[in-house]
Coordinates of C-alpha atoms in Angstrom, one line a residue:
Chain A
X8 CA 65.5 133.5 62.4
X9 CA 69.0 132.8 60.9
X10 CA 71.2 129.9 60.5
X11 CA 74.2 131.4 62.0
X12 CA 72.8 131.0 65.6
X13 CA 73.3 127.2 66.2
X14 CA 73.1 127.7 69.8
X15 CA 69.3 127.7 69.2
X16 CA 69.5 124.1 67.9
X17 CA 69.9 121.0 70.3
X18 CA 73.4 121.1 71.4
X19 CA 75.1 117.6 71.2
X20 CA 78.4 118.7 71.9
X21 CA 80.1 121.9 73.0
X22 CA 83.2 123.1 74.4
X23 CA 82.7 122.8 78.1
X24 CA 82.3 125.8 80.2
X25 CA 85.6 125.0 82.5
X26 CA 87.6 125.6 79.4
X27 CA 88.8 129.0 78.7
X28 CA 88.5 130.4 75.1
X29 CA 92.3 130.6 75.0
X30 CA 93.5 128.2 72.4
X31 CA 95.7 125.2 73.6
X32 CA 99.5 125.6 72.9
X33 CA 100.0 121.9 72.2
X34 CA 101.1 120.5 68.9
X35 CA 98.6 119.3 66.6
X36 CA 97.2 116.0 67.5
X37 CA 98.4 115.8 71.0
X38 CA 96.5 113.9 73.7
X39 CA 96.8 116.6 76.5
X40 CA 94.1 118.7 74.6
X41 CA 91.6 115.6 74.8
X42 CA 92.5 115.0 78.6
X43 CA 92.1 118.7 79.5
X44 CA 88.8 118.7 77.7
X45 CA 87.6 115.6 79.6
X46 CA 88.6 117.1 83.0
X47 CA 86.8 120.5 82.1
X48 CA 83.8 118.3 81.0
X49 CA 83.7 116.3 84.3
X50 CA 84.2 119.6 86.4
X51 CA 81.0 121.0 84.6
X52 CA 79.0 117.9 85.1
X53 CA 79.9 117.6 88.7
X54 CA 79.1 121.3 89.2
X55 CA 82.4 121.7 91.3
X56 CA 83.9 124.8 89.1
X57 CA 83.9 127.0 92.2
X58 CA 85.8 124.5 94.4
X59 CA 88.0 122.9 92.0
X60 CA 92.0 123.6 92.1
X61 CA 94.2 122.4 89.4
X62 CA 97.7 121.7 90.6
X63 CA 99.8 122.2 87.6
X64 CA 103.2 120.5 87.1
X65 CA 106.2 120.9 84.9
X66 CA 106.5 119.6 81.4
X67 CA 104.0 120.2 78.6
X68 CA 101.3 120.6 81.1
X69 CA 102.7 123.3 83.0
X70 CA 100.5 126.4 81.5
X71 CA 97.2 124.2 82.3
X72 CA 96.1 127.4 84.3
X73 CA 95.5 129.3 80.9
X74 CA 93.0 126.9 79.8
X75 CA 90.9 126.0 82.9
X76 CA 88.3 128.6 83.8
X77 CA 88.9 127.8 87.7
X78 CA 91.6 128.1 90.1
X79 CA 95.2 126.8 89.6
X80 CA 98.2 126.6 91.3
X81 CA 101.8 126.0 90.0
X82 CA 104.1 123.5 91.8
X83 CA 107.8 122.6 91.8
X84 CA 108.7 119.9 89.5
X85 CA 107.3 116.6 90.8
X86 CA 105.9 118.1 94.1
X87 CA 102.2 118.4 92.8
X88 CA 100.8 115.7 95.0
X89 CA 102.5 117.3 98.0
X90 CA 100.9 120.8 97.2
X91 CA 97.5 119.2 96.5
X92 CA 97.7 117.6 100.0
X93 CA 98.4 120.7 101.5
X94 CA 95.4 122.4 99.8
X95 CA 93.1 119.4 100.7
X96 CA 94.3 119.4 104.4
X97 CA 93.9 123.1 105.0
X98 CA 90.6 123.7 102.9
X99 CA 88.8 120.4 102.9
X100 CA 86.0 121.8 101.0
X101 CA 88.2 122.4 98.0
X102 CA 88.6 119.8 95.2
X103 CA 92.3 119.8 94.3
X104 CA 93.5 117.8 91.7
X105 CA 97.0 117.4 90.1
X106 CA 97.7 117.0 86.4
X107 CA 101.0 115.4 85.7
X108 CA 102.8 114.0 83.0
X109 CA 105.3 110.8 83.1
X110 CA 108.4 113.1 83.3
X111 CA 107.0 114.9 86.5
X112 CA 105.1 112.0 88.0
X113 CA 107.3 108.9 87.3
X114 CA 110.8 110.5 87.1
X115 CA 111.5 113.3 89.4
X116 CA 108.1 113.0 91.4
X117 CA 108.2 109.3 92.1
X118 CA 108.7 109.8 95.8
X119 CA 105.9 112.3 96.1
X120 CA 103.1 110.1 94.3
X121 CA 104.2 106.8 96.1
X122 CA 103.9 108.7 99.5
X123 CA 100.6 110.6 98.6
X124 CA 99.2 107.0 97.8
X125 CA 100.6 105.5 100.8
X126 CA 99.1 108.0 102.9
X127 CA 95.8 107.8 101.1
X128 CA 95.5 111.5 100.8
X129 CA 92.0 112.6 99.5
X130 CA 93.2 114.1 96.4
X131 CA 92.8 113.3 92.6
X132 CA 95.7 112.8 90.2
X133 CA 95.4 112.8 86.3
X134 CA 98.7 111.2 84.9
X135 CA 99.3 111.6 81.3
X136 CA 101.6 108.9 80.0
X137 CA 103.1 109.5 76.6
X138 CA 106.4 107.4 77.1
X139 CA 108.5 110.4 76.3
X140 CA 109.7 113.8 77.5
X141 CA 107.7 116.0 75.4
X142 CA 108.5 119.7 76.4
X143 CA 112.4 119.2 76.7
X144 CA 112.6 117.7 73.2
X145 CA 111.8 114.2 73.3
X146 CA 114.5 112.5 75.7
X147 CA 113.8 109.2 77.3
X148 CA 111.4 109.0 80.2
X149 CA 111.0 106.2 82.8
X150 CA 107.9 104.9 80.9
X151 CA 109.8 105.0 77.5
X152 CA 109.5 101.4 75.9
X153 CA 112.3 99.0 75.4
X154 CA 113.8 99.5 72.0
X155 CA 111.9 102.8 71.4
X156 CA 113.9 106.0 69.9
X157 CA 114.3 109.2 71.9
X158 CA 116.9 111.8 71.5
X159 CA 118.8 110.2 74.6
X160 CA 118.5 106.9 73.4
X161 CA 119.3 107.3 69.7
X162 CA 119.8 103.4 69.2
X163 CA 116.7 102.5 70.9
X164 CA 116.3 102.0 74.8
X165 CA 118.5 99.2 75.9
X166 CA 117.9 97.8 79.4
X167 CA 121.8 97.1 79.9
X168 CA 122.3 100.8 79.8
X169 CA 118.7 102.5 80.5
X170 CA 116.7 100.0 82.5
X171 CA 113.3 98.9 82.3
X172 CA 110.0 100.9 81.8
X173 CA 108.1 101.4 84.9
X174 CA 104.3 100.5 85.2
X175 CA 102.9 103.2 87.4
X176 CA 99.5 101.8 87.9
X177 CA 100.7 98.2 88.8
X178 CA 103.2 99.7 91.0
X179 CA 100.7 102.0 93.2
X180 CA 97.9 99.5 93.1
X181 CA 100.0 97.3 95.4
X182 CA 99.7 100.0 98.2
X183 CA 96.9 100.0 100.5
X184 CA 96.2 103.8 100.3
X185 CA 94.8 104.4 97.0
X186 CA 91.0 104.0 96.6
X187 CA 90.9 104.0 92.8
X188 CA 93.8 103.3 90.3
X189 CA 93.0 102.9 86.6
X190 CA 94.8 103.1 83.2
X191 CA 92.7 104.3 80.3
X192 CA 93.6 105.6 76.7
X193 CA 92.4 108.3 74.2
X194 CA 93.2 106.4 70.9
X195 CA 89.6 106.4 69.6
X196 CA 86.1 108.0 70.5
X197 CA 85.2 104.8 72.4
X198 CA 88.4 104.9 74.6
X199 CA 87.8 108.9 75.0
X200 CA 84.3 107.9 76.5
X201 CA 85.7 105.2 78.9
X202 CA 88.5 107.6 79.9
X203 CA 86.1 110.3 80.9
X204 CA 84.1 107.7 83.0
X205 CA 87.3 106.7 84.9
X206 CA 88.0 110.5 85.3
X207 CA 84.6 111.2 86.6
X208 CA 84.8 108.2 89.0
X209 CA 88.2 109.5 90.3
X210 CA 86.5 112.8 91.1
X211 CA 83.5 111.3 92.6
X212 CA 85.6 109.2 94.9
X213 CA 87.4 112.5 96.2
X214 CA 84.0 114.2 96.6
X215 CA 82.9 111.1 98.8
X216 CA 86.2 111.4 100.9
X217 CA 87.1 107.7 100.0
X218 CA 91.0 108.7 99.4
X219 CA 93.5 109.0 96.8
X220 CA 92.2 108.4 93.2
X221 CA 94.7 108.3 90.3
X222 CA 93.8 108.0 86.5
X223 CA 96.6 107.2 84.1
X224 CA 95.8 108.3 80.6
X225 CA 97.8 106.8 77.6
X226 CA 98.2 109.8 75.5
X227 CA 99.9 110.2 72.0
X228 CA 103.0 112.7 71.2
X229 CA 103.1 112.8 67.6
X230 CA 105.8 115.4 67.5
X231 CA 108.4 113.4 69.7
X232 CA 107.3 110.1 68.2
X233 CA 108.1 111.4 64.9
X234 CA 104.7 110.4 63.2
X235 CA 101.6 112.1 62.0
X236 CA 98.8 112.6 64.4
X237 CA 96.7 109.9 63.0
X238 CA 99.4 107.4 62.8
X239 CA 100.4 108.4 66.3
X240 CA 97.2 106.8 67.5
X241 CA 97.9 103.5 65.6
X242 CA 101.3 103.5 67.1
X243 CA 99.8 103.9 70.6
X244 CA 97.4 101.0 70.0
X245 CA 100.3 98.7 68.6
X246 CA 103.1 99.5 71.0
X247 CA 102.0 101.3 74.3
X248 CA 98.8 99.1 74.9
X249 CA 100.5 96.0 75.0
X250 CA 103.3 97.2 77.4
X251 CA 100.5 99.4 79.6
X252 CA 97.4 97.2 79.6
X253 CA 94.4 99.3 80.3
X254 CA 91.8 98.5 83.1
X255 CA 91.1 99.3 86.6
X256 CA 94.0 98.0 89.0
X257 CA 92.5 99.1 92.3
X258 CA 88.8 99.6 93.1
X259 CA 88.1 99.6 96.9
X260 CA 84.3 98.3 97.4
X261 CA 83.2 101.9 98.3
X262 CA 84.2 103.0 94.8
X263 CA 82.7 100.0 93.4
X264 CA 79.4 101.2 94.9
X265 CA 79.8 104.6 93.5
X266 CA 80.2 103.1 90.1
X267 CA 77.0 101.0 90.7
X268 CA 75.1 104.0 91.5
X269 CA 76.0 105.7 88.4
X270 CA 74.9 102.9 86.4
X271 CA 71.8 102.9 87.9
X272 CA 71.3 106.7 87.5
Chain B
X15 CA 71.2 131.3 51.1
X16 CA 71.6 127.3 50.8
X17 CA 73.8 126.1 53.3
X18 CA 74.4 122.3 52.7
X19 CA 75.1 121.2 56.4
X20 CA 71.6 122.3 57.0
X21 CA 69.9 119.9 54.8
X22 CA 70.6 117.0 57.2
X23 CA 69.5 116.2 60.8
X24 CA 72.7 117.3 62.4
X25 CA 75.5 119.4 61.6
X26 CA 79.1 120.3 63.1
X27 CA 80.7 123.6 63.2
X28 CA 84.5 123.7 63.2
X29 CA 86.2 126.6 64.9
X30 CA 88.6 127.7 62.2
X31 CA 91.0 129.6 64.7
X32 CA 91.2 126.8 67.2
X33 CA 91.6 123.8 64.6
X34 CA 95.5 122.7 64.5
X35 CA 94.8 120.5 61.3
X36 CA 95.8 117.2 63.2
X37 CA 92.7 115.6 61.1
X38 CA 91.9 113.0 63.8
X39 CA 88.4 114.1 63.1
X40 CA 88.9 113.1 59.3
X41 CA 90.0 109.6 60.6
X42 CA 87.2 108.9 63.0
X43 CA 84.1 110.3 61.2
X44 CA 82.0 107.0 60.4
X45 CA 80.4 108.7 57.5
X46 CA 83.6 110.2 55.9
X47 CA 82.2 113.7 55.7
X48 CA 85.1 115.5 57.0
X49 CA 88.2 116.1 55.0
X50 CA 91.4 118.5 54.8
X51 CA 90.3 121.8 53.5
X52 CA 92.3 123.4 50.5
X53 CA 93.3 126.6 52.6
X54 CA 94.8 127.4 55.9
X55 CA 93.7 129.3 59.0
X56 CA 95.5 132.5 60.3
X57 CA 98.2 130.3 62.0
X58 CA 99.0 128.6 58.8
X59 CA 97.2 125.0 59.7
X60 CA 95.4 123.0 56.9
X61 CA 91.9 122.8 58.5
X62 CA 89.4 120.2 58.6
X63 CA 86.1 121.1 57.0
X64 CA 82.8 119.4 56.1
X65 CA 82.6 118.1 52.4
X66 CA 79.5 120.2 51.2
X67 CA 78.2 117.2 49.0
X68 CA 78.1 114.7 52.1
X69 CA 77.1 117.3 54.9
X70 CA 73.5 115.8 55.1
X71 CA 74.8 112.5 56.1
X72 CA 75.8 113.7 59.6
X73 CA 74.1 111.8 62.1
X74 CA 75.5 113.6 65.3
X75 CA 77.2 110.8 66.7
X76 CA 79.9 113.4 68.3
X77 CA 82.9 111.0 67.4
X78 CA 84.9 114.0 65.7
X79 CA 84.1 116.2 68.9
X80 CA 85.2 113.5 71.3
X81 CA 88.6 112.9 69.5
X82 CA 89.4 116.6 68.8
X83 CA 92.5 117.6 71.0
X84 CA 91.6 121.4 70.4
X85 CA 88.1 121.3 71.4
X86 CA 87.4 123.1 68.2
X87 CA 84.2 121.0 67.1
X88 CA 80.6 121.6 68.3
X89 CA 77.7 119.2 67.3
X90 CA 74.2 120.5 67.0
X91 CA 70.9 118.7 66.2
X92 CA 68.4 120.7 64.3
X93 CA 65.4 121.4 66.7
X94 CA 64.1 124.4 64.9
X95 CA 61.4 124.2 62.0
X96 CA 62.7 126.3 59.3
X97 CA 60.8 127.5 56.4
X98 CA 61.9 126.7 52.8
X99 CA 62.7 130.3 52.5
X100 CA 65.1 130.2 55.7
X101 CA 67.1 127.4 54.4

């Protein structure tokens, strides 16, 4: 017996099976890696690896099919909810989910997500909000805060020129279609645990055919916020949380029952 | 050979080639047993590593693994009975 076989010990945490060994291409400290890992953990726990389909969007999330050890499909910019709708309607047994950033979901894809929610499509959307366009070099996103620096608002975002930030969860929760709309964050281990619970509930809502579920995850972008990874987490708490309060914005009674069941179990 | 991380109840293993040196694990460890290393991995990132002198304080809380954006950290609890010679 040697000590270089840790798998013989009790595993408290290990990289989920639904995640490939291929390393993430994200910058150091990027929140996308945490969200990808949480999705993979949830898919492992629900044992739906054979049925899950990731619909990738455009942005830093574009190569998500490299990292997930299950089926994936690339969609046109902003059109991931439409593609996921088609998958779910043609093959109701599959579990499609979209993974979109704020440039994809809240800018070019606003119409798609609003109508997917309005129709109450039985799909899941994970929406990573880092308040900036990451892949293209840090331009202003619809979710960029007032006064926040970006390469297209070098003096800070001014409402007279660039308008006001969109609160996606608040907006979509006014529709009748969605079953579950929640906003979570990944700024510390406790928040990560809560984020995982919300993502799991969103997938369970889809498995129970309850309708559209959307989880917005506030995620740090150290490179384009121009701060170090650890300071980016503090910046998120200080600036993003007041503008985008965490919480569950819409929980239909059937989803609330699912939640109670998991508490009992 | 004496491996310091095996003297406590739990231990972590950091995958050196996945780690990108963001050091979020360093900031969240409640016992402060993780620190930036003095060397880099093949990609040139300054890794996080367990401080040998504090390794036995690991409680297996998994905070570092939960915050790791690169899924580089695994956490284990000793469940094997090791003879002093094997340690």
